[in-house]
């Protein structure tokens, strides 16, 4: 991919096989991104059951965890991402005050 | 980059790490995660909280809500990978100190029963969990009784990967249980060894549910024969109505007492028993405890004491009547100037005889003892001027009183007027038992060597004492002779009226 085509939102979702929350997290993330970040994102799903050693790079403790690698700074959101408001605040797509209110 | 800018950047990074940690904790507590990545000796490992909701709830419940329980996890290599705060407190190790070590470094496990260890291993293998009790011995020697729930942790592919243990310190409960056990043994021993019969009844059915060994001895029934029966069926109460009445009264007053009930053992042996029934609550269930005491012996003793009291009363009245008669007669017949001295002397004679009877527990008096007591003033003459001769013979209490007074009177007269009033006179006192039918008791007082005998001018009370009074006491016959050679007194009476029988109080 050429530098021009690097999407502004690089997201990584760490899951643990096919657990209920992992599957929900994948589905919720895809829905939110298509709605709010269409054409501006990439998602990498990492299954730590298959590659547990990959947890180290982002210091993952709880699963599922969404990591926003770009834009900086790195942000993490834990859970199945069913609360869309929380996810949008976490991705900096919505001001925290708006979510809180 | 300027130094303060670097510091600001590091601060921001730290702040973010802290927020991340808080977020992670919040998510775990909130149940938003279904797996954890734990750093093991062989790299990061994923622990799924298997079974979804149920298992996740259990995990959260045990690990977080019930934080008073110690929680400890080991991996497949037996290394400790998790220890909660309660476990840190319980075992005196911090998480940092414990991580990577083996459980045996923290405590030694001792099993209460040898089979428990096998049951734990077997349970983990077959069911993936085990629950039971063990003792953990700490490094300082303290012993903790613990209740343990162990669950096998599994990797996502199902392969076993360590265990999670939830441990509750039950030392205090165990000590309490031990105290209860000691108490149970102590009171069981009391029950087993009591020398009262004890029956435990169910108030609802009025039936016996337990009986102590002494009760089975008292009744001659085995425990199995007693259990399930009602009191009237073992002869303790008259009938079913009496049993019902006892329970009715117990419900009102909590205690019912029967001072004296007749009880027959299976072999027909009669006993008098005292029964005290109490209604208690035993762990919320009412029970009746009956204590049954054999009072046969006590009743016999009470009867004996009553008899003795009546006898003492009777004798005291008799004695007072004798003293009164002696006083009246002494006043009537004697010189008023010497009344006091004479009365005092006669009462002393009665008292001496009385003392002798009391010393012999009213079981009669040997003639020789009676004679010596009444001749106490002349004891130095016995064997020289006073001769006592006769077989062993035991006088009844009444005979001893009459004959004793007579001897006392004869001795007084001998000292005043007869053989003991000079330097040479002698007194021969003899008695015998004839073999005739019916047997006769004979006794004599013969004086020799005294001053010339003078027939008394008038009959004094002394003559009544040695004559009519003694005759009346023993249905006897008295002969007195005032021979010139010396005074002679003789008495004959049926032995049956004179001698003591085997029974006391004659």
Coordinates of C-alpha atoms in Angstrom, one line a residue, chain B residues 148-486:
Chain B
X148 CA -11.0 -25.5 49.4
X149 CA -12.8 -25.4 46.1
X150 CA -10.5 -26.2 43.2
X151 CA -11.4 -25.8 39.5
X152 CA -9.2 -26.9 36.7
X153 CA -8.3 -24.1 34.2
X154 CA -8.4 -25.0 30.6
X155 CA -6.9 -23.5 27.5
X156 CA -9.2 -22.5 24.7
X157 CA -8.6 -25.8 23.1
X158 CA -9.7 -27.6 26.2
X159 CA -6.3 -28.8 27.4
X160 CA -5.8 -28.6 31.2
X161 CA -3.7 -25.6 32.1
X162 CA -3.4 -25.2 35.9
X163 CA -6.0 -24.8 38.6
X164 CA -7.8 -22.1 40.4
X165 CA -8.3 -22.5 44.2
X166 CA -10.7 -20.6 46.4
X167 CA -9.7 -21.1 49.9
X168 CA -11.7 -20.2 53.0
X169 CA -10.1 -20.2 56.5
X170 CA -12.4 -22.3 58.7
X171 CA -10.0 -22.7 61.6
X172 CA -12.4 -20.9 64.0
X173 CA -15.3 -23.1 62.9
X174 CA -13.2 -26.2 63.2
X175 CA -12.2 -25.2 66.7
X176 CA -15.8 -24.6 67.5
X177 CA -16.7 -28.0 66.1
X178 CA -13.9 -29.5 68.2
X179 CA -15.3 -27.8 71.3
X180 CA -18.8 -29.1 70.4
X181 CA -17.3 -32.6 69.9
X182 CA -15.5 -32.5 73.3
X183 CA -18.7 -31.3 74.9
X184 CA -20.6 -34.0 73.2
X185 CA -18.1 -36.7 74.4
X186 CA -18.2 -35.3 78.0
X187 CA -22.0 -35.2 78.2
X188 CA -22.3 -38.5 76.5
X189 CA -20.0 -40.0 79.1
X190 CA -22.2 -38.4 81.8
X191 CA -25.2 -40.0 80.2
X192 CA -23.5 -43.4 79.8
X193 CA -22.0 -43.6 83.3
X194 CA -24.7 -41.8 85.4
X195 CA -26.0 -43.7 88.4
X196 CA -29.5 -42.4 87.7
X197 CA -31.6 -43.8 84.9
X198 CA -32.0 -41.3 82.1
X199 CA -34.7 -41.5 79.4
X200 CA -35.1 -39.2 76.5
X201 CA -38.6 -38.9 75.1
X202 CA -40.2 -37.3 72.0
X203 CA -43.0 -35.1 73.3
X204 CA -45.0 -35.5 70.2
X205 CA -45.2 -39.3 70.4
X206 CA -44.3 -39.7 74.1
X207 CA -42.1 -42.6 73.0
X208 CA -38.6 -43.2 74.3
X209 CA -35.9 -42.3 71.9
X210 CA -32.9 -43.0 74.1
X211 CA -32.0 -44.7 77.4
X212 CA -28.8 -44.8 79.3
X213 CA -27.1 -48.0 80.4
X214 CA -28.1 -47.5 84.1
X215 CA -31.8 -47.3 83.0
X216 CA -31.5 -50.6 81.2
X217 CA -30.0 -52.1 84.4
X218 CA -32.8 -50.7 86.5
X219 CA -35.5 -52.1 84.3
X220 CA -33.9 -55.2 83.0
X221 CA -34.8 -54.3 79.4
X222 CA -32.2 -53.7 76.7
X223 CA -31.9 -50.2 75.1
X224 CA -33.5 -51.6 71.9
X225 CA -36.4 -52.9 73.9
X226 CA -36.9 -49.5 75.6
X227 CA -36.7 -47.3 72.5
X228 CA -40.1 -46.8 70.9
X229 CA -42.1 -47.6 74.0
X230 CA -44.1 -45.2 76.2
X231 CA -43.5 -44.8 80.0
X232 CA -46.6 -46.7 81.0
X233 CA -45.4 -49.6 78.8
X234 CA -42.3 -50.0 81.0
X235 CA -44.3 -49.8 84.2
X236 CA -43.2 -46.3 85.1
X237 CA -46.6 -44.6 84.8
X238 CA -49.9 -46.2 85.4
X239 CA -51.5 -45.9 82.0
X240 CA -51.6 -44.0 78.7
X241 CA -53.7 -41.2 80.3
X242 CA -50.9 -40.7 82.9
X243 CA -48.4 -40.4 80.1
X244 CA -50.5 -37.8 78.4
X245 CA -51.0 -35.9 81.6
X246 CA -47.3 -35.8 82.2
X247 CA -46.6 -34.2 78.7
X248 CA -49.5 -31.8 79.2
X249 CA -48.1 -30.6 82.5
X250 CA -44.6 -30.4 81.0
X251 CA -45.9 -28.1 78.3
X252 CA -47.3 -25.8 81.0
X253 CA -44.4 -25.9 83.5
X254 CA -41.4 -27.3 81.7
X255 CA -40.7 -29.6 84.7
X256 CA -42.7 -32.4 86.4
X257 CA -41.6 -34.2 89.5
X258 CA -42.8 -37.5 90.9
X259 CA -41.4 -38.0 94.4
X260 CA -42.2 -41.6 94.7
X261 CA -43.4 -44.0 92.0
X262 CA -43.4 -47.7 92.2
X263 CA -41.4 -49.4 89.5
X264 CA -41.1 -53.0 88.7
X265 CA -38.2 -54.4 86.7
X266 CA -38.8 -57.0 84.0
X267 CA -37.8 -59.6 86.6
X268 CA -40.5 -58.3 89.0
X269 CA -38.1 -56.6 91.4
X270 CA -39.8 -53.7 93.1
X271 CA -38.2 -50.3 93.4
X272 CA -39.3 -47.0 94.6
X273 CA -38.2 -44.3 92.2
X274 CA -38.2 -40.5 92.1
X275 CA -38.8 -39.1 88.6
X276 CA -37.9 -35.6 87.4
X277 CA -39.0 -34.8 83.8
X278 CA -37.8 -31.7 82.0
X279 CA -38.9 -30.3 78.7
X280 CA -36.0 -28.9 76.7
X281 CA -35.4 -27.4 73.3
X282 CA -32.7 -29.3 71.4
X283 CA -31.8 -27.5 68.2
X284 CA -35.3 -26.2 67.9
X285 CA -36.9 -29.6 68.6
X286 CA -38.5 -30.2 72.0
X287 CA -37.3 -33.2 74.0
X288 CA -38.2 -34.6 77.3
X289 CA -35.5 -35.8 79.6
X290 CA -36.5 -38.0 82.5
X291 CA -34.1 -38.7 85.4
X292 CA -35.1 -41.7 87.3
X293 CA -33.5 -42.3 90.7
X294 CA -33.9 -45.5 92.7
X295 CA -34.9 -44.3 96.2
X296 CA -35.7 -47.7 97.7
X297 CA -32.7 -47.5 100.1
X298 CA -33.4 -43.9 100.9
X299 CA -37.0 -44.7 101.7
X300 CA -36.0 -47.5 103.9
X301 CA -33.6 -45.2 105.8
X302 CA -36.3 -42.6 106.1
X303 CA -38.7 -45.2 107.5
X304 CA -36.0 -46.4 110.0
X305 CA -35.3 -42.8 111.1
X306 CA -39.1 -42.3 111.7
X307 CA -39.3 -45.5 113.7
X308 CA -36.3 -44.5 115.8
X309 CA -37.7 -41.1 116.4
X310 CA -41.0 -42.6 117.6
X311 CA -39.0 -45.0 119.9
X312 CA -36.9 -42.2 121.4
X313 CA -40.0 -40.2 122.1
X314 CA -41.7 -43.2 123.7
X315 CA -38.6 -43.9 125.9
X316 CA -38.2 -40.3 126.9
X317 CA -41.8 -40.2 128.0
X318 CA -41.3 -43.5 129.9
X319 CA -38.1 -42.2 131.6
X320 CA -39.8 -39.0 132.6
X321 CA -42.7 -41.0 134.1
X322 CA -40.2 -43.1 136.1
X323 CA -38.4 -40.0 137.4
X324 CA -41.7 -38.4 138.3
X325 CA -42.8 -41.6 140.2
X326 CA -39.5 -41.8 142.0
X327 CA -39.7 -38.1 143.0
X328 CA -43.3 -38.5 144.2
X329 CA -42.5 -41.6 146.2
X330 CA -39.2 -40.2 147.6
X331 CA -41.2 -37.2 148.9
X332 CA -44.0 -39.3 150.2
X333 CA -41.9 -41.8 152.2
X334 CA -38.7 -40.1 153.2
X335 CA -37.6 -37.4 155.6
X336 CA -38.3 -34.0 154.0
X337 CA -34.9 -32.9 155.2
X338 CA -33.1 -35.5 153.1
X339 CA -35.5 -35.4 150.1
X340 CA -33.1 -33.6 147.8
X341 CA -30.1 -35.9 148.4
X342 CA -32.2 -39.0 148.1
X343 CA -33.9 -37.9 145.0
X344 CA -30.6 -36.9 143.4
X345 CA -29.0 -40.2 144.3
X346 CA -31.9 -42.2 142.8
X347 CA -31.9 -40.1 139.6
X348 CA -28.1 -40.7 139.4
X349 CA -28.9 -44.5 139.5
X350 CA -31.5 -44.1 136.8
X351 CA -29.1 -42.0 134.7
X352 CA -26.3 -44.6 135.0
X353 CA -28.6 -47.3 133.7
X354 CA -29.8 -45.0 131.0
X355 CA -26.2 -44.3 129.9
X356 CA -25.5 -48.0 129.7
X357 CA -28.5 -48.6 127.5
X358 CA -27.6 -45.8 125.2
X359 CA -24.0 -47.1 124.9
X360 CA -25.5 -50.4 123.9
X361 CA -27.8 -48.7 121.4
X362 CA -30.8 -49.9 123.4
X363 CA -30.0 -53.4 122.4
X364 CA -30.0 -54.6 126.0
X365 CA -27.5 -54.7 128.8
X366 CA -25.3 -57.4 130.2
X367 CA -26.2 -58.2 133.8
X368 CA -22.6 -57.9 135.0
X369 CA -22.3 -54.5 133.4
X370 CA -25.5 -53.3 134.9
X371 CA -24.4 -54.5 138.4
X372 CA -21.0 -52.8 138.1
X373 CA -22.5 -49.5 136.9
X374 CA -24.9 -49.4 139.8
X375 CA -22.1 -50.3 142.3
X376 CA -19.8 -47.7 140.9
X377 CA -19.4 -46.1 144.3
X378 CA -18.1 -49.4 145.7
X379 CA -16.0 -50.5 142.8
X380 CA -12.9 -50.8 145.0
X381 CA -14.7 -53.4 147.1
X382 CA -15.6 -55.6 144.1
X383 CA -13.7 -58.8 144.4
X384 CA -13.0 -58.3 148.2
X385 CA -16.3 -57.5 149.9
X386 CA -18.6 -57.4 147.0
X387 CA -18.8 -60.6 144.9
X388 CA -20.5 -60.7 141.5
X389 CA -21.2 -64.1 139.9
X390 CA -23.4 -65.1 137.0
X391 CA -23.5 -66.2 133.4
X392 CA -23.5 -63.9 130.4
X393 CA -27.1 -62.7 130.1
X394 CA -28.4 -59.7 128.3
X395 CA -31.3 -57.8 129.9
X396 CA -33.9 -56.0 127.9
X397 CA -34.1 -52.2 128.2
X398 CA -37.1 -52.4 130.5
X399 CA -35.6 -55.1 132.7
X400 CA -32.3 -53.2 132.9
X401 CA -34.2 -50.1 134.1
X402 CA -36.1 -52.0 136.8
X403 CA -33.3 -54.2 138.0
X404 CA -30.8 -51.4 137.8
X405 CA -32.9 -49.2 140.1
X406 CA -33.3 -52.1 142.5
X407 CA -29.6 -52.9 142.6
X408 CA -28.9 -49.1 143.2
X409 CA -31.4 -49.1 146.1
X410 CA -30.0 -52.3 147.6
X411 CA -26.5 -50.9 147.5
X412 CA -27.6 -47.6 149.1
X413 CA -29.3 -49.6 151.9
X414 CA -26.3 -51.8 152.4
X415 CA -24.1 -48.8 152.7
X416 CA -26.4 -47.1 155.2
X417 CA -27.6 -50.0 157.3
X418 CA -26.3 -53.3 156.0
X419 CA -23.2 -55.3 155.1
X420 CA -21.3 -52.3 153.6
X421 CA -22.0 -50.0 156.6
X422 CA -19.2 -51.7 158.7
X423 CA -15.6 -52.8 157.9
X424 CA -16.2 -56.6 157.4
X425 CA -19.6 -57.2 155.8
X426 CA -19.9 -58.8 152.4
X427 CA -22.4 -58.8 149.6
X428 CA -22.9 -61.7 147.2
X429 CA -24.7 -60.8 144.0
X430 CA -25.5 -63.8 141.8
X431 CA -27.8 -64.6 138.9
X432 CA -28.6 -67.6 136.8
X433 CA -30.8 -68.9 134.0
X434 CA -32.8 -72.1 134.6
X435 CA -33.3 -74.7 131.8
X436 CA -36.9 -75.3 132.9
X437 CA -39.8 -74.7 130.7
X438 CA -40.4 -71.8 130.3
X439 CA -36.8 -70.7 131.2
X440 CA -36.6 -68.5 134.3
X441 CA -34.2 -65.8 135.2
X442 CA -33.1 -65.7 138.9
X443 CA -31.1 -63.1 140.7
X444 CA -30.1 -62.6 144.4
X445 CA -28.5 -60.1 146.7
X446 CA -27.3 -61.7 149.9
X447 CA -25.5 -59.8 152.7
X448 CA -23.3 -61.4 155.4
X449 CA -21.1 -60.1 158.2
X450 CA -23.0 -56.8 158.6
X451 CA -24.4 -55.3 161.8
X452 CA -27.4 -57.0 163.3
X453 CA -30.3 -56.7 161.0
X454 CA -33.2 -54.6 162.2
X455 CA -36.6 -55.0 160.6
X456 CA -37.6 -51.6 159.3
X457 CA -40.3 -49.9 161.2
X458 CA -42.1 -48.7 158.2
X459 CA -42.0 -49.4 154.5
X460 CA -40.1 -46.8 152.6
X461 CA -40.0 -46.1 148.9
X462 CA -36.8 -48.1 148.7
X463 CA -38.8 -51.2 149.4
X464 CA -41.2 -50.4 146.6
X465 CA -38.3 -50.0 144.2
X466 CA -36.7 -53.3 145.1
X467 CA -40.1 -55.0 145.3
X468 CA -43.2 -53.9 143.4
X469 CA -41.5 -51.8 140.8
X470 CA -39.1 -54.4 139.6
X471 CA -41.8 -57.1 139.7
X472 CA -44.0 -54.9 137.5
X473 CA -41.1 -54.3 135.0
X474 CA -40.4 -58.0 134.3
X475 CA -43.5 -59.9 135.5
X476 CA -41.2 -61.2 138.3
X477 CA -41.5 -62.2 141.9
X478 CA -39.4 -60.7 144.7
X479 CA -38.7 -62.1 148.1
X480 CA -37.0 -60.1 150.8
X481 CA -35.7 -61.6 154.1
X482 CA -34.5 -59.7 157.1
X483 CA -32.7 -62.7 158.6
X484 CA -30.4 -62.0 161.6
X485 CA -27.4 -63.4 159.6
X486 CA -28.0 -60.8 156.9

